[in-house]
Short mmCIF file of C-alpha atoms in Angstrom, two decimals:
data_model
loop_
_atom_site.label_atom_id
_atom_site.label_comp_id
_atom_site.label_asym_id
_atom_site.label_seq_id
_atom_site.Cartn_x
_atom_site.Cartn_y
_atom_site.Cartn_z
CA MET A 1 12.98 33.49 9.22
CA LEU A 2 13.95 30.79 11.69
CA VAL A 3 10.37 30.52 13.00
CA MET A 4 9.04 30.22 9.44
CA MET A 5 11.61 27.54 8.56
CA ASN A 6 10.79 25.56 11.70
CA LYS A 7 7.07 25.83 10.91
CA ILE A 8 7.46 24.59 7.33
CA GLN A 9 10.12 21.94 8.15
CA PRO A 10 11.87 21.82 4.73
CA SER A 11 13.43 18.37 5.24
CA GLN A 12 10.04 16.88 6.19
CA LEU A 13 8.40 18.63 3.23
CA VAL A 14 10.99 17.16 0.84
CA GLU A 15 10.38 13.65 2.22
CA GLU A 16 6.61 14.11 1.82
CA GLN A 17 6.93 15.13 -1.83
CA ARG A 18 9.49 12.41 -2.54
CA ASN A 19 7.04 9.78 -1.32
CA ALA A 20 4.16 11.46 -3.18
CA THR A 21 6.15 11.36 -6.43
CA ARG A 22 6.96 7.67 -5.94
CA LEU A 23 3.33 6.76 -5.18
CA PHE A 24 1.95 8.80 -8.10
CA LYS A 25 4.38 7.07 -10.46
CA GLN A 26 3.30 3.71 -9.04
CA LEU A 27 -0.36 4.61 -9.59
CA GLN A 28 0.41 5.84 -13.11
CA GLY A 29 1.99 2.46 -13.88
CA GLN A 30 -1.09 0.63 -12.57
CA ILE A 31 -3.41 2.73 -14.73
CA GLU A 32 -1.23 2.28 -17.83
CA THR A 33 -1.23 -1.49 -17.25
CA LEU A 34 -5.02 -1.44 -16.93
CA LEU A 35 -5.34 0.46 -20.21
CA ALA A 36 -2.93 -1.90 -21.96
CA ILE A 37 -4.96 -4.95 -20.90
CA GLY A 38 -8.19 -3.62 -22.36
CA SER A 39 -11.02 -1.16 -21.93
CA PRO A 40 -11.49 -0.36 -18.22
CA SER A 41 -14.95 -0.61 -16.73
CA LYS A 42 -16.73 2.27 -14.98
CA GLU A 43 -15.96 0.64 -11.64
CA GLU A 44 -12.23 0.54 -12.46
CA VAL A 45 -12.28 4.20 -13.54
CA LYS A 46 -14.04 5.15 -10.30
CA ASP A 47 -11.51 3.15 -8.29
CA ALA A 48 -8.59 4.90 -10.04
CA MET A 49 -10.12 8.33 -9.37
CA GLU A 50 -10.57 7.48 -5.69
CA LYS A 51 -6.91 6.47 -5.49
CA VAL A 52 -5.79 9.72 -7.13
CA LEU A 53 -7.92 11.85 -4.77
CA ALA A 54 -6.80 9.89 -1.69
CA LEU A 55 -3.15 10.30 -2.67
CA ASP A 56 -3.60 14.01 -3.35
CA LYS A 57 -5.23 14.43 0.07
CA ALA A 58 -2.47 12.48 1.82
CA TYR A 59 0.30 14.59 0.26
CA PRO A 60 -1.07 18.06 -0.60
CA LEU A 61 1.22 20.18 -2.76
CA PRO A 62 0.30 23.75 -1.60
CA LEU A 63 2.10 25.09 1.49
CA LEU A 64 -0.72 27.34 2.65
CA GLY A 65 -4.09 26.21 3.93
CA VAL A 66 -3.83 22.46 3.34
CA MET A 67 -0.22 21.78 4.36
CA LEU A 68 0.16 18.70 6.54
CA GLU A 69 0.45 19.38 10.27
CA LYS A 70 4.16 19.20 11.05
CA PHE A 71 3.70 18.90 14.83
CA PRO A 72 0.66 16.68 15.53
CA GLU A 73 -0.20 15.44 19.02
CA SER A 74 1.11 11.99 18.14
CA LEU A 75 2.23 10.03 15.11
CA GLU A 76 -0.61 8.97 12.83
CA PRO A 77 0.40 6.59 10.01
CA ALA A 78 0.19 8.10 6.53
CA VAL A 79 -2.92 6.95 4.62
CA TRP A 80 -2.68 7.35 0.83
CA TRP A 81 -5.33 4.82 -0.24
CA PRO A 82 -9.15 5.08 -0.28
CA LYS A 83 -10.90 3.88 2.84
CA THR A 84 -12.87 0.67 2.42
CA GLN A 85 -16.51 1.65 2.26
CA SER A 86 -17.83 -1.48 3.93
CA GLN A 87 -16.39 -4.55 5.56
CA LYS A 88 -18.10 -7.85 4.90
CA THR A 89 -18.28 -10.48 7.59
CA ASN A 90 -16.78 -13.84 6.74
CA LYS A 91 -19.64 -16.30 7.23
CA GLN A 92 -18.30 -19.04 4.96
CA LYS A 93 -18.66 -22.48 6.57
CA HIS A 94 -15.63 -24.73 6.23
CA SER A 95 -15.73 -28.47 6.24
CA ASN A 96 -13.16 -31.29 6.46
CA GLY A 97 -10.47 -28.74 7.33
CA LYS A 98 -10.01 -27.68 3.70
CA VAL A 99 -11.52 -25.04 1.45
CA GLU A 100 -10.22 -25.66 -2.02
CA SER A 101 -11.60 -22.58 -3.70
CA ASN A 102 -9.67 -19.91 -5.59
CA GLY A 103 -6.40 -20.97 -3.98
CA TRP A 104 -7.61 -20.47 -0.41
CA THR A 105 -7.37 -22.98 2.45
CA GLU A 106 -7.96 -22.71 6.19
CA GLU A 107 -4.20 -23.00 6.69
CA LEU A 108 -3.57 -20.03 4.39
CA GLU A 109 -6.22 -17.93 6.16
CA LEU A 110 -4.62 -18.74 9.53
CA GLU A 111 -1.19 -17.88 8.13
CA MET A 112 -2.40 -14.47 6.95
CA ARG A 113 -4.00 -13.72 10.33
CA GLN A 114 -0.74 -14.64 12.08
CA VAL A 115 1.23 -12.34 9.76
CA VAL A 116 -1.14 -9.48 10.66
CA GLU A 117 -0.52 -10.24 14.34
CA VAL A 118 3.26 -9.97 13.86
CA ILE A 119 2.88 -6.69 11.95
CA LYS A 120 0.73 -5.23 14.74
CA ARG A 121 2.92 -6.36 17.62
CA LYS A 122 6.34 -5.68 16.09
CA ASP A 123 6.60 -3.48 12.98
CA SER A 124 3.71 -1.04 13.51
CA GLU A 125 4.29 -0.71 17.24
CA ASP A 126 8.02 -0.11 16.83
CA TYR A 127 7.72 2.50 14.08
CA GLU A 128 5.01 4.38 15.96
CA ARG A 129 7.15 4.37 19.12
CA LEU A 130 10.23 5.67 17.29
CA GLY A 131 8.13 8.17 15.32
CA ASN A 132 6.68 9.64 18.52
CA LYS A 133 10.20 10.02 19.95
CA ALA A 134 11.33 11.85 16.80
CA LEU A 135 8.21 14.04 16.98
CA LYS A 136 8.84 15.04 20.61
CA MET A 137 12.47 15.83 19.85
CA ASN A 138 11.51 17.90 16.82
CA LYS A 139 8.96 19.88 18.85
CA VAL A 140 11.56 20.75 21.50
CA LEU A 141 14.19 21.72 18.93
CA ALA A 142 11.73 23.77 16.84
CA ALA A 143 10.71 25.81 19.91
CA SER A 144 14.19 26.11 21.44
CA GLY A 145 15.98 27.41 18.34
CA PRO A 146 14.04 30.68 17.86
CA LEU A 147 13.80 31.20 21.65
CA LEU A 148 17.57 30.95 22.18
CA THR A 149 18.21 33.12 19.11
CA GLY A 150 15.85 35.77 20.52
CA ILE A 151 17.60 35.68 23.93
CA ALA A 152 20.98 36.10 22.22
CA ALA A 153 19.69 39.09 20.22
CA LEU A 154 18.18 40.62 23.34
CA GLY A 155 21.43 40.15 25.29
CA SER A 156 23.48 41.75 22.56
CA ALA A 157 21.15 44.77 22.57
CA PHE A 158 21.93 45.41 26.27
CA MET A 159 25.70 45.05 25.96
CA GLY A 160 27.57 48.05 27.31
CA PRO A 161 29.66 49.33 30.24
CA SER A 162 26.57 50.14 32.34
CA ASN A 163 25.23 46.56 32.26
CA GLY A 164 28.47 44.78 33.08
CA PRO A 165 29.57 41.52 31.47
CA TRP A 166 26.28 39.67 32.04
CA ALA A 167 24.62 40.84 28.84
CA ALA A 168 27.61 39.78 26.77
CA ILE A 169 27.78 36.38 28.51
CA MET A 170 24.05 35.81 27.99
CA ALA A 171 24.31 36.73 24.32
CA ALA A 172 27.33 34.50 23.75
CA VAL A 173 25.92 31.47 25.58
CA ALA A 174 22.42 31.75 24.08
CA GLY A 175 23.85 32.33 20.60
CA ALA A 176 26.10 29.26 20.88
CA LEU A 177 23.22 27.11 22.11
CA ALA A 178 20.96 28.42 19.35
CA SER A 179 23.56 27.53 16.73
CA ALA A 180 23.94 24.03 18.16
CA VAL A 181 20.17 23.44 18.35
CA ASN A 182 19.49 24.75 14.82
CA THR A 183 22.40 22.77 13.37
CA PHE A 184 21.19 19.56 15.03
CA GLU A 185 17.56 20.07 13.98
CA HIS A 186 18.12 20.94 10.33
CA GLY A 187 21.53 19.32 9.79
CA GLY A 188 20.28 16.13 11.40
CA GLN A 189 17.07 16.26 9.31
CA VAL A 190 14.87 15.42 12.32
CA GLY A 191 11.70 16.35 10.43
CA MET A 192 12.63 14.00 7.59
CA VAL A 193 13.24 11.17 10.08
CA PHE A 194 9.76 11.69 11.56
CA GLU A 195 8.16 11.67 8.10
CA MET A 196 10.06 8.49 7.22
CA TYR A 197 8.66 6.75 10.32
CA ARG A 198 5.15 8.06 9.50
CA ASN A 199 5.29 6.68 5.96
CA ASN A 200 6.68 3.32 7.05
CA ALA A 201 3.91 3.03 9.65
CA GLY A 202 1.45 3.80 6.84
CA PHE A 203 2.93 1.04 4.69
CA PHE A 204 2.39 -1.55 7.43
CA LYS A 205 -1.14 -0.27 8.00
CA LEU A 206 -1.83 -0.73 4.27
CA VAL A 207 -0.55 -4.33 4.30
CA GLN A 208 -2.56 -5.05 7.44
CA GLU A 209 -5.80 -3.57 6.04
CA SER A 210 -5.27 -5.36 2.72
CA ILE A 211 -5.04 -8.75 4.45
CA GLU A 212 -7.95 -8.08 6.82
CA SER A 213 -10.18 -6.78 4.00
CA THR A 214 -9.43 -9.83 1.85
CA LEU A 215 -10.13 -12.26 4.69
CA SER A 216 -13.39 -10.48 5.51
CA GLU A 217 -14.78 -11.35 2.04
CA SER A 218 -17.01 -14.40 2.61
CA ASP A 219 -17.30 -15.32 -1.08
CA LEU A 220 -13.98 -17.03 -1.88
CA GLY A 221 -14.61 -16.56 -5.58
CA GLU A 222 -14.63 -12.77 -5.11
CA ARG A 223 -11.27 -12.77 -3.34
CA GLU A 224 -7.91 -12.39 -5.00
CA ASN A 225 -6.39 -15.80 -5.74
CA GLY A 226 -4.98 -17.15 -2.46
CA GLU A 227 -1.63 -18.33 -3.81
CA LEU A 228 -1.03 -15.05 -5.65
CA PHE A 229 -2.10 -13.05 -2.61
CA GLU A 230 0.34 -14.97 -0.39
CA MET A 231 3.14 -14.30 -2.87
CA LYS A 232 2.24 -10.59 -3.02
CA VAL A 233 2.34 -10.25 0.78
CA ALA A 234 5.68 -12.07 0.87
CA LEU A 235 7.15 -9.69 -1.73
CA GLN A 236 5.80 -6.63 0.10
CA LEU A 237 7.57 -7.80 3.26
CA GLY A 238 10.78 -8.73 1.43
CA ARG A 239 10.45 -12.46 2.17
CA SER A 240 10.25 -15.73 0.32
CA LEU A 241 7.15 -17.91 0.72
CA SER A 242 8.97 -20.26 3.10
CA GLN A 243 10.16 -17.33 5.21
CA LEU A 244 6.61 -15.94 5.33
CA ARG A 245 5.26 -19.28 6.53
CA ASP A 246 7.96 -19.50 9.19
CA LEU A 247 7.08 -15.99 10.31
CA ALA A 248 3.41 -16.94 10.67
CA LYS A 249 4.38 -19.55 13.27
CA LYS A 250 6.00 -16.95 15.57
CA PRO A 251 2.80 -15.80 17.39
CA SER A 252 1.89 -19.42 18.20
CA TYR A 253 5.35 -20.13 19.59
CA SER A 254 5.16 -16.88 21.55
CA CYS A 255 1.85 -17.92 23.16
CA ILE A 256 3.18 -21.37 24.07
CA ASP A 257 6.56 -20.24 25.47
CA GLY A 258 5.37 -16.90 26.83
CA SER A 259 8.32 -15.22 25.11
CA PRO A 260 8.06 -12.07 22.96
CA ILE A 261 8.15 -12.29 19.17
CA ASP A 262 11.83 -11.86 18.24
CA GLU A 263 11.46 -11.00 14.56
CA PHE A 264 9.97 -8.19 12.50
CA ALA A 265 7.60 -8.98 9.65
CA SER A 266 9.40 -6.81 7.10
CA LYS A 267 12.94 -7.37 5.92
CA LEU A 268 12.88 -4.20 3.80
CA PHE A 269 12.67 -1.46 6.49
#
């Protein structure tokens, strides 16, 4: 039973389904808003279906066959959105330092690129580092618990006058260690902590890909409005517009001074 519980990782499974429920409700709200605005096009229907399938693949409900790997080699950020089919190269020529089209300027493009740099160097890197530590700890605890419990059971089976006190000592020590390890693993919800880091890393990857995909669109008229996009990124990171602009200056200061970036992009996590 202990081996099965460590394989399934109930706390991690609960965190997976909690996030899946939140994301499905978010997607449901987006689709309902689309329907309320008017009749969706075939392209919008296809896009919604791709989002549903990507989300279902990222957080599968069945435990057997398609269950997420609880002990991967290393942390891979969760991906619950459809992969961009093609990336367009930005070949737009700018002149006079300004591009007054659909709310986009060269300054805004530079700001977005700097925000991506901060996310890469601070938020994503930190969450992946902490997630890998939690993963290693969970692997050790998941293997040690059943092993120590088995040693304790084996020691208790050999207890008797003919074997001296060693069997009893081994059973007592191994049993106590097994209790401590299992309590720390499941009471401390180590699997849930790993899943939390994995999902947060996925969130930063989504923000990063969203910015890079938008900037790669050469036709400014096809992009999301620049001012609205800046506001959306600021809200996703829990910042005001002025705070986002101050954040975008950090990589430049870091290159000039040679000092590390001292601030994370997100104020939410």
